[in-house]
Coordinates of C-alpha atoms in Angstrom, one line a residue:
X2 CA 32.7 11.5 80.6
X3 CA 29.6 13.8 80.7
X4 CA 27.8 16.1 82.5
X5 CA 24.3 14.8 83.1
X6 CA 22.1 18.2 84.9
X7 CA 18.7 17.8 87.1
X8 CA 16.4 20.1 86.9
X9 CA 13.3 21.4 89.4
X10 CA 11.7 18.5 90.7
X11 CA 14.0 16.0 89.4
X12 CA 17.3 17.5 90.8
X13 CA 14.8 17.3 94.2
X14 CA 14.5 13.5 93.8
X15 CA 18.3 12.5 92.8
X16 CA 19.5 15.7 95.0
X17 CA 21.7 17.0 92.8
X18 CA 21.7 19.8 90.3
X19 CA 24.8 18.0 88.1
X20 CA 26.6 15.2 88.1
X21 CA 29.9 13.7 85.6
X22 CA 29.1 10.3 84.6
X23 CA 31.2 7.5 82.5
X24 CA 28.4 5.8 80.3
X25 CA 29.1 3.2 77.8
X26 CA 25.5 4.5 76.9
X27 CA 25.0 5.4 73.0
X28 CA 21.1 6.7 73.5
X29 CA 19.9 9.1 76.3
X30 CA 17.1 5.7 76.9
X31 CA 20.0 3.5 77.6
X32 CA 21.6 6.2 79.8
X33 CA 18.5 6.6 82.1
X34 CA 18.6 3.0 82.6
X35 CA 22.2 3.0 83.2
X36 CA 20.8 5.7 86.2
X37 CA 18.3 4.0 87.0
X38 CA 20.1 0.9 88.0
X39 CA 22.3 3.0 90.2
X40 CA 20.1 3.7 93.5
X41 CA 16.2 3.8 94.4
X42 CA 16.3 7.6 94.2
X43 CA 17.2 7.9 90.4
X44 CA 14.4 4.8 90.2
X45 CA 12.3 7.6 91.1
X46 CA 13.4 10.5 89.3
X47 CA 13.1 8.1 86.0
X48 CA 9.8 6.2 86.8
X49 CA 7.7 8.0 84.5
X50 CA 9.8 9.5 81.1
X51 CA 6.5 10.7 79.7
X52 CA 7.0 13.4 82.3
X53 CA 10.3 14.5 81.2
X54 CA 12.1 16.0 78.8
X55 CA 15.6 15.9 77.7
X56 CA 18.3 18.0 75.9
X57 CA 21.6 16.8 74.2
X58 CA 24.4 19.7 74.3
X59 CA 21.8 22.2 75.0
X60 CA 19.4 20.6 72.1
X61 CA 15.6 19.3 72.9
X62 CA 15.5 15.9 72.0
X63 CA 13.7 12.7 72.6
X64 CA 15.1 9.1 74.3
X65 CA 15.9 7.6 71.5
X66 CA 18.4 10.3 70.2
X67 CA 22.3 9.5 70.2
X68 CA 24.3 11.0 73.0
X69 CA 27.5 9.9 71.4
X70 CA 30.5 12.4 71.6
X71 CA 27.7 14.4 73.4
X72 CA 29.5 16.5 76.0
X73 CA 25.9 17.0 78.4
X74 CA 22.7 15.9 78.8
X75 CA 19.9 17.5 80.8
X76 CA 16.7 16.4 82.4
X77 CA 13.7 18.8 83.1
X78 CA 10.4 18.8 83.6
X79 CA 8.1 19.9 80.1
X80 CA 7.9 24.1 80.4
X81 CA 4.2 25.8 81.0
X82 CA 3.6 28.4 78.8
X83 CA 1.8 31.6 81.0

């Protein structure tokens, strides 16, 4: 189990800030298609990955990283520097 966190517009689309999931996932690609499978509303929140960015245990990353043993993984959109 793992604590997967949505952040600004994507917790908007799924509709929750956090969730524990059971993932037989071993990259942070697989487990967005494990999500995406789930319901139309993750669909959306996953359509377009160039417009995310994730972090592994608190760790920027990319999709292609291992999320094995990882304890959380986070989605959020790419910061703006001001």
């Amino acid at each position: 189990m793992m604590d997967v966190l949505y952040f600004a517009w994507v917790r908007e689309r799924i509709g929750l800030p956090r969730e524990r999931v059971e993932t037989e996932a071993q990259t942070v690609r697989a487990l967005v298609e494990e999500l995406r499978a789930r319901e139309d509303r993750y669909e959306m929140a996953f359509s377009d990955l160039s417009a995310l960015r994730v972090a592994v245990d608190q760790r920027l990353t990319d999709f292609d990283a291992s999320i094995a043993g990882a304890r959380e993984v986070a989605f959020f959109p790419p910061m703006t520097g001001g």
